[in-house]
Amino acid sequence: MVSTLLPTLSLPVSRATAFLLGTPLKSFRSHHPLLRSFLASASSLSSPPTPRSLVTMASAAIPARRDLLMLGIETSCDDTAAAVVRGDGEILSQAIASQSDLLVKWGGVAPKMAEEAHALAIDQVVQKALDDANVSESDLSAVAVTIGPGLSLCLRVGVHKARKIAKVFHLPIVGVHHMEAHALVSRLVNKDLDYPFLALLISGGHNLLVLAQNLGEYVQLGTTIDDAIGEAYDKSARWLGLDIRKGGGPALEELALEGDPNSINFRVPMRQHKDCNFSYAGLKTQVRLAIESRNLCTDDIPISSATEEDRQLRANIAASFQRIAVLHLEDRCQRAVEWALKMEPSIKHFVVLHRTSMLGRA
């Protein structure tokens, strides 16, 4: 069934964030007029089910407002980030503090550790974004901050910082839906991208196929029903004993170049399901079983210390995993394109957005 985009922000998280923002929950269903202006000015084999679209922002075109100056804050997972952007879409600055060392230490994202890292970095990251843009808080028109989906402990750090700035400098504060922002950022940097368009959103925790019909009007064609592809890459890379300081995706892809992608007969997930949803939990299990059946001691022997034979076995597993992981994406995307064209025959663009640290270039 086609569902709407915003319900991917779970109700408990929404209520918690509403409390943090001191804002009624209903406000998350309709963005602040400043953000509506900002976003609108960024760009002068089965039959598909009937869509149920959700309007989250005004879809009427609003003239470009170069005088609008937005500070954006993002702390939804394992990176602390901030940016300053003009109302016409010009990105003045970006600043990021990575938690790659923590990912290696804890074998993934540890929410409490990630929260503490965000708290230590947030002030410096925001200040760097402001300094690089050559502006101060008093020059801002509003502060935008991620309110979900994400780790609640981490989201709280960004929301607290946004509230502090907004209170001191009497600025509007705008709650931003993480995945909606992914879908719209392509229009921020590509002024020729018109509605409608199809978007594939890939991250460590989410996979989404979304038909963007207009500003604020989205139809979710497919989503993650268990594990996202980024989670599968990260776990597989760790099980293979790889160095994941720069992300599981790049590490696994690099090793996969040495392997035979057809050496292991992994099954493509959900081939029997004629929908656009994603599932990578089963493929993860297949990888773990392949490692165990070959008696690879990946916990005790990192890839840097592996024998030539051991390394080749790991490379074959990596290559075979990557082939099936991408085939699953291709299957779902092909069906989504067919569905989207039936709903919006004028569609011309398919936008893919992913975190390189999660997926490499796959």
Short mmCIF file of C-alpha atoms in Angstrom, two decimals:
data_model
loop_
_atom_site.label_atom_id
_atom_site.label_comp_id
_atom_site.label_asym_id
_atom_site.label_seq_id
_atom_site.Cartn_x
_atom_site.Cartn_y
_atom_site.Cartn_z
CA MET A 1 0.00 0.00 0.00
CA VAL A 2 1.19 3.47 -0.82
CA SER A 3 1.51 5.51 2.34
CA THR A 4 2.55 9.02 3.21
CA LEU A 5 6.03 10.25 4.00
CA LEU A 6 5.66 12.07 7.28
CA PRO A 7 4.31 9.11 9.30
CA THR A 8 7.83 7.65 9.11
CA LEU A 9 8.42 10.07 11.99
CA SER A 10 7.09 7.87 14.77
CA LEU A 11 4.57 9.35 17.19
CA PRO A 12 6.69 8.90 20.34
CA VAL A 13 9.58 10.75 18.71
CA SER A 14 7.20 13.45 17.49
CA ARG A 15 5.82 13.97 20.98
CA ALA A 16 9.28 14.05 22.53
CA THR A 17 10.46 16.59 19.99
CA ALA A 18 7.32 18.65 20.42
CA PHE A 19 8.11 18.81 24.12
CA LEU A 20 11.70 19.83 23.43
CA LEU A 21 10.63 22.51 21.00
CA GLY A 22 7.85 23.72 23.22
CA THR A 23 5.62 23.55 20.15
CA PRO A 24 2.24 21.84 19.62
CA LEU A 25 2.55 18.52 17.80
CA LYS A 26 0.31 19.69 14.96
CA SER A 27 2.95 22.23 13.91
CA PHE A 28 5.06 19.42 12.45
CA ARG A 29 2.41 18.82 9.82
CA SER A 30 2.86 22.26 8.32
CA HIS A 31 6.19 24.03 8.05
CA HIS A 32 6.82 27.63 9.05
CA PRO A 33 6.11 30.16 6.26
CA LEU A 34 9.79 31.09 6.17
CA LEU A 35 10.72 27.52 5.26
CA ARG A 36 7.94 27.36 2.69
CA SER A 37 9.42 30.45 1.06
CA PHE A 38 12.94 29.14 1.36
CA LEU A 39 12.18 25.75 -0.21
CA ALA A 40 9.90 27.10 -2.90
CA SER A 41 12.55 29.55 -4.05
CA ALA A 42 15.23 26.86 -4.34
CA SER A 43 14.03 26.16 -7.90
CA SER A 44 12.61 29.20 -10.09
CA LEU A 45 5.14 -5.03 -13.18
CA SER A 46 2.10 -4.65 -10.89
CA SER A 47 -0.35 -1.82 -11.13
CA PRO A 48 0.39 0.93 -8.62
CA PRO A 49 -2.06 1.39 -5.76
CA THR A 50 -4.08 4.55 -5.43
CA PRO A 51 -1.81 7.15 -3.78
CA ARG A 52 -2.66 8.87 -0.53
CA SER A 53 -0.66 12.07 -0.68
CA LEU A 54 0.12 14.28 2.27
CA VAL A 55 0.53 18.01 1.86
CA THR A 56 3.22 19.15 4.28
CA MET A 57 4.06 22.56 2.86
CA ALA A 58 2.36 25.12 0.67
CA SER A 59 2.85 24.13 -2.94
CA ALA A 60 2.28 27.54 -4.47
CA ALA A 61 5.43 29.06 -5.94
CA ILE A 62 6.90 31.86 -3.88
CA PRO A 63 9.37 34.36 -5.36
CA ALA A 64 13.01 33.89 -4.47
CA ARG A 65 13.99 35.64 -1.25
CA ARG A 66 17.73 36.15 -1.27
CA ASP A 67 17.43 38.21 1.90
CA LEU A 68 16.33 35.11 3.84
CA LEU A 69 19.24 33.57 5.73
CA MET A 70 18.78 30.15 7.31
CA LEU A 71 20.98 28.27 9.77
CA GLY A 72 20.40 24.53 9.55
CA ILE A 73 21.39 22.09 12.31
CA GLU A 74 21.51 18.29 11.92
CA THR A 75 22.22 15.76 14.71
CA SER A 76 19.95 12.85 13.84
CA CYS A 77 22.58 10.11 14.00
CA ASP A 78 26.39 10.05 13.99
CA ASP A 79 27.49 13.35 12.42
CA THR A 80 27.15 16.83 13.87
CA ALA A 81 26.45 19.22 10.99
CA ALA A 82 25.44 22.81 10.37
CA ALA A 83 25.05 24.98 7.27
CA VAL A 84 24.07 28.51 6.32
CA VAL A 85 21.93 28.90 3.21
CA ARG A 86 20.32 31.90 1.49
CA GLY A 87 16.69 31.95 0.45
CA ASP A 88 17.62 31.60 -3.21
CA GLY A 89 19.39 28.30 -2.51
CA GLU A 90 22.98 29.56 -2.30
CA ILE A 91 24.91 27.46 0.21
CA LEU A 92 27.21 29.83 2.07
CA SER A 93 28.89 27.31 4.35
CA GLN A 94 28.84 23.75 5.68
CA ALA A 95 30.54 22.31 8.76
CA ILE A 96 30.63 18.67 9.89
CA ALA A 97 32.12 16.83 12.86
CA SER A 98 32.41 13.10 12.19
CA GLN A 99 32.07 10.31 14.75
CA SER A 100 33.97 7.73 12.68
CA ASP A 101 36.30 6.82 15.54
CA LEU A 102 33.32 6.05 17.77
CA LEU A 103 31.82 3.85 15.05
CA VAL A 104 34.97 1.73 15.07
CA LYS A 105 35.22 1.63 18.86
CA TRP A 106 31.61 0.58 19.45
CA GLY A 107 31.05 -1.37 16.24
CA GLY A 108 28.33 1.00 15.08
CA VAL A 109 26.31 3.89 16.46
CA ALA A 110 25.97 3.78 20.25
CA PRO A 111 23.17 6.31 21.00
CA LYS A 112 24.47 7.51 24.37
CA MET A 113 28.05 7.89 23.11
CA ALA A 114 26.78 9.62 19.98
CA GLU A 115 24.76 12.05 22.10
CA GLU A 116 27.81 12.96 24.16
CA ALA A 117 29.88 13.48 21.00
CA HIS A 118 27.18 15.75 19.56
CA ALA A 119 27.08 17.76 22.78
CA LEU A 120 30.85 18.27 22.67
CA ALA A 121 30.88 19.30 19.00
CA ILE A 122 27.67 21.26 18.44
CA ASP A 123 28.87 24.70 19.55
CA GLN A 124 32.05 24.56 17.48
CA VAL A 125 30.28 23.19 14.40
CA VAL A 126 27.59 25.88 14.44
CA GLN A 127 30.15 28.61 15.04
CA LYS A 128 32.31 27.37 12.17
CA ALA A 129 29.31 27.40 9.83
CA LEU A 130 28.54 30.99 10.83
CA ASP A 131 32.18 32.10 10.57
CA ASP A 132 32.69 30.46 7.17
CA ALA A 133 29.55 32.22 5.91
CA ASN A 134 30.81 35.49 7.39
CA VAL A 135 27.55 36.05 9.27
CA SER A 136 26.43 36.12 12.90
CA GLU A 137 23.29 34.90 14.63
CA SER A 138 21.80 38.39 14.45
CA ASP A 139 21.89 38.20 10.63
CA LEU A 140 19.73 35.06 10.52
CA SER A 141 16.08 34.94 9.48
CA ALA A 142 15.37 31.61 11.17
CA VAL A 143 16.93 28.43 12.54
CA ALA A 144 16.03 25.05 11.04
CA VAL A 145 16.73 21.79 12.88
CA THR A 146 16.17 18.10 12.24
CA ILE A 147 13.34 16.72 14.41
CA GLY A 148 13.30 13.14 13.05
CA PRO A 149 13.47 10.39 12.07
CA GLY A 150 16.61 9.67 14.04
CA LEU A 151 17.99 8.77 17.45
CA SER A 152 16.03 10.71 20.06
CA LEU A 153 19.09 11.30 22.25
CA CYS A 154 20.99 12.76 19.31
CA LEU A 155 18.07 14.80 17.99
CA ARG A 156 17.74 16.41 21.41
CA VAL A 157 21.21 17.98 21.15
CA GLY A 158 20.43 19.75 17.88
CA VAL A 159 16.98 20.85 19.02
CA HIS A 160 18.41 22.26 22.26
CA LYS A 161 21.03 24.27 20.35
CA ALA A 162 18.44 25.57 17.88
CA ARG A 163 16.11 26.60 20.70
CA LYS A 164 18.93 28.42 22.47
CA ILE A 165 19.85 30.46 19.39
CA ALA A 166 16.22 31.14 18.54
CA LYS A 167 15.47 32.35 22.06
CA VAL A 168 18.49 34.63 22.40
CA PHE A 169 18.09 36.22 18.97
CA HIS A 170 14.28 36.11 18.76
CA LEU A 171 14.23 33.91 15.65
CA PRO A 172 11.61 31.51 14.31
CA ILE A 173 12.56 27.85 14.71
CA VAL A 174 11.64 25.36 11.99
CA GLY A 175 11.37 21.61 12.59
CA VAL A 176 12.58 19.66 9.56
CA HIS A 177 11.69 16.08 8.67
CA HIS A 178 14.95 14.28 7.94
CA MET A 179 13.80 12.23 4.95
CA GLU A 180 11.79 15.06 3.41
CA ALA A 181 14.94 17.16 3.50
CA HIS A 182 16.80 14.40 1.65
CA ALA A 183 14.13 14.44 -1.04
CA LEU A 184 14.22 18.21 -1.46
CA VAL A 185 17.96 18.90 -1.26
CA SER A 186 18.38 17.89 -4.90
CA ARG A 187 16.29 20.91 -5.91
CA LEU A 188 18.52 23.12 -3.80
CA VAL A 189 21.58 22.31 -5.90
CA ASN A 190 19.87 21.55 -9.24
CA LYS A 191 17.70 24.47 -10.27
CA ASP A 192 16.47 22.62 -13.39
CA LEU A 193 14.87 19.79 -11.42
CA ASP A 194 11.11 20.22 -11.72
CA TYR A 195 8.20 18.36 -10.18
CA PRO A 196 7.17 15.63 -10.37
CA PHE A 197 10.26 13.50 -9.76
CA LEU A 198 11.04 10.12 -8.25
CA ALA A 199 13.55 9.94 -5.39
CA LEU A 200 15.44 7.00 -3.93
CA LEU A 201 16.65 7.91 -0.44
CA ILE A 202 19.33 5.69 1.07
CA SER A 203 20.99 6.00 4.46
CA GLY A 204 22.19 3.82 7.29
CA GLY A 205 18.73 3.52 8.82
CA HIS A 206 16.28 4.20 6.02
CA ASN A 207 15.48 3.29 2.43
CA LEU A 208 12.62 5.17 0.78
CA LEU A 209 11.20 5.43 -2.72
CA VAL A 210 9.19 8.63 -2.90
CA LEU A 211 7.23 10.27 -5.70
CA ALA A 212 7.52 14.03 -5.14
CA GLN A 213 4.49 15.51 -6.89
CA ASN A 214 4.93 19.06 -5.69
CA LEU A 215 6.41 21.04 -2.84
CA GLY A 216 5.05 19.30 0.24
CA GLU A 217 3.15 16.61 -1.67
CA TYR A 218 4.75 13.16 -1.54
CA VAL A 219 3.69 9.60 -2.20
CA GLN A 220 5.76 6.91 -0.53
CA LEU A 221 6.07 3.98 -2.93
CA GLY A 222 8.38 1.83 -0.84
CA THR A 223 10.21 1.79 2.47
CA THR A 224 12.44 -0.36 4.67
CA ILE A 225 10.55 -3.15 6.41
CA ASP A 226 13.51 -4.30 8.55
CA ASP A 227 17.15 -3.32 7.88
CA ALA A 228 18.27 -0.66 5.42
CA ILE A 229 21.06 -1.20 2.92
CA GLY A 230 23.46 0.99 4.89
CA GLU A 231 22.97 -1.19 7.98
CA ALA A 232 23.65 -4.29 5.86
CA TYR A 233 26.87 -2.80 4.48
CA ASP A 234 28.08 -1.73 7.92
CA LYS A 235 27.36 -5.06 9.60
CA SER A 236 28.83 -7.08 6.73
CA ALA A 237 31.98 -4.94 6.70
CA ARG A 238 32.42 -5.42 10.44
CA TRP A 239 31.83 -9.19 10.24
CA LEU A 240 34.49 -9.36 7.50
CA GLY A 241 37.01 -7.67 9.80
CA LEU A 242 37.32 -4.48 7.75
CA ASP A 243 38.47 -1.06 8.90
CA ILE A 244 35.22 0.92 9.04
CA ARG A 245 36.59 4.25 10.23
CA LYS A 246 35.61 5.79 6.89
CA GLY A 247 32.35 3.86 6.77
CA GLY A 248 31.39 0.27 6.10
CA GLY A 249 30.31 0.97 2.53
CA PRO A 250 33.62 2.26 1.16
CA ALA A 251 35.57 -0.44 3.04
CA LEU A 252 33.41 -3.27 1.73
CA GLU A 253 33.35 -1.90 -1.80
CA GLU A 254 37.14 -1.66 -1.88
CA LEU A 255 37.49 -5.29 -0.81
CA ALA A 256 34.77 -6.39 -3.24
CA LEU A 257 36.90 -5.20 -6.15
CA GLU A 258 39.25 -8.11 -5.38
CA GLY A 259 36.49 -10.72 -5.28
CA ASP A 260 34.29 -12.74 -7.62
CA PRO A 261 30.69 -11.41 -7.41
CA ASN A 262 29.30 -14.73 -8.65
CA SER A 263 31.27 -16.97 -6.29
CA ILE A 264 28.51 -17.23 -3.67
CA ASN A 265 24.87 -17.77 -4.55
CA PHE A 266 23.19 -15.31 -2.22
CA ARG A 267 19.43 -14.95 -2.75
CA VAL A 268 17.94 -11.64 -3.88
CA PRO A 269 15.51 -10.48 -1.15
CA MET A 270 11.76 -10.31 -1.68
CA ARG A 271 11.67 -11.34 -5.34
CA GLN A 272 8.28 -12.92 -4.66
CA HIS A 273 6.83 -9.64 -3.30
CA LYS A 274 5.52 -7.42 -6.08
CA ASP A 275 5.96 -4.14 -4.26
CA CYS A 276 8.65 -1.49 -3.78
CA ASN A 277 9.65 -2.24 -0.19
CA PHE A 278 13.19 -3.10 0.90
CA SER A 279 14.49 -5.85 3.18
CA TYR A 280 18.16 -6.50 3.97
CA ALA A 281 17.90 -8.49 7.20
CA GLY A 282 17.89 -11.81 5.32
CA LEU A 283 20.90 -10.86 3.21
CA LYS A 284 22.79 -9.96 6.37
CA THR A 285 22.03 -13.41 7.73
CA GLN A 286 23.27 -15.00 4.52
CA VAL A 287 26.57 -13.11 4.85
CA ARG A 288 27.02 -14.20 8.46
CA LEU A 289 26.30 -17.83 7.59
CA ALA A 290 28.74 -17.68 4.65
CA ILE A 291 31.48 -16.44 6.99
CA GLU A 292 30.73 -19.13 9.59
CA SER A 293 30.54 -21.98 7.07
CA ARG A 294 34.01 -21.10 5.77
CA ASN A 295 35.46 -20.97 9.31
CA LEU A 296 36.76 -17.45 8.85
CA CYS A 297 38.09 -15.99 12.11
CA THR A 298 37.20 -12.41 11.28
CA ASP A 299 36.72 -11.38 14.93
CA ASP A 300 40.30 -12.23 15.85
CA ILE A 301 42.05 -11.57 12.53
CA PRO A 302 41.42 -8.18 10.83
CA ILE A 303 41.68 -8.00 7.06
CA SER A 304 45.11 -6.37 7.34
CA SER A 305 46.48 -9.57 8.98
CA ALA A 306 44.62 -12.12 6.86
CA THR A 307 46.40 -14.69 4.73
CA GLU A 308 46.11 -14.47 0.95
CA GLU A 309 43.59 -17.31 0.89
CA ASP A 310 41.60 -15.84 3.78
CA ARG A 311 41.54 -12.42 2.14
CA GLN A 312 40.27 -13.90 -1.13
CA LEU A 313 37.43 -15.66 0.66
CA ARG A 314 36.42 -12.42 2.36
CA ALA A 315 36.65 -10.56 -0.95
CA ASN A 316 34.38 -13.11 -2.60
CA ILE A 317 31.81 -12.72 0.16
CA ALA A 318 32.00 -8.92 -0.11
CA ALA A 319 31.62 -8.96 -3.89
CA SER A 320 28.75 -11.44 -3.82
CA PHE A 321 26.99 -9.46 -1.11
CA GLN A 322 27.35 -6.21 -3.01
CA ARG A 323 26.00 -7.71 -6.24
CA ILE A 324 22.83 -8.92 -4.52
CA ALA A 325 22.42 -5.76 -2.44
CA VAL A 326 22.43 -3.63 -5.59
CA LEU A 327 20.21 -6.08 -7.50
CA HIS A 328 17.60 -5.68 -4.76
CA LEU A 329 17.78 -1.92 -5.22
CA GLU A 330 17.42 -2.31 -8.98
CA ASP A 331 14.36 -4.56 -8.65
CA ARG A 332 12.52 -2.12 -6.39
CA CYS A 333 13.53 0.93 -8.40
CA GLN A 334 12.38 -0.60 -11.69
CA ARG A 335 8.93 -1.26 -10.25
CA ALA A 336 8.82 2.21 -8.66
CA VAL A 337 9.56 3.81 -12.04
CA GLU A 338 6.70 1.86 -13.60
CA TRP A 339 4.31 2.89 -10.84
CA ALA A 340 5.44 6.52 -10.92
CA LEU A 341 4.95 6.80 -14.67
CA LYS A 342 1.39 5.49 -14.33
CA MET A 343 0.64 8.06 -11.64
CA GLU A 344 2.57 10.95 -13.22
CA PRO A 345 3.20 10.35 -16.96
CA SER A 346 5.13 13.62 -17.22
CA ILE A 347 7.85 12.51 -14.79
CA LYS A 348 11.37 12.89 -16.23
CA HIS A 349 13.80 12.68 -13.31
CA PHE A 350 14.93 9.93 -10.94
CA VAL A 351 17.00 11.34 -8.09
CA VAL A 352 19.25 9.12 -5.95
CA LEU A 353 20.50 10.46 -2.64
CA HIS A 354 22.76 8.48 -0.32
CA ARG A 355 25.40 8.86 2.33
CA THR A 356 28.77 7.94 0.83
CA SER A 357 30.09 6.84 4.22
CA MET A 358 27.39 4.20 4.30
CA LEU A 359 27.39 2.93 0.76
CA GLY A 360 30.59 3.78 -1.01
CA ARG A 361 29.75 4.38 -4.67
CA ALA A 362 27.46 1.37 -5.00
#
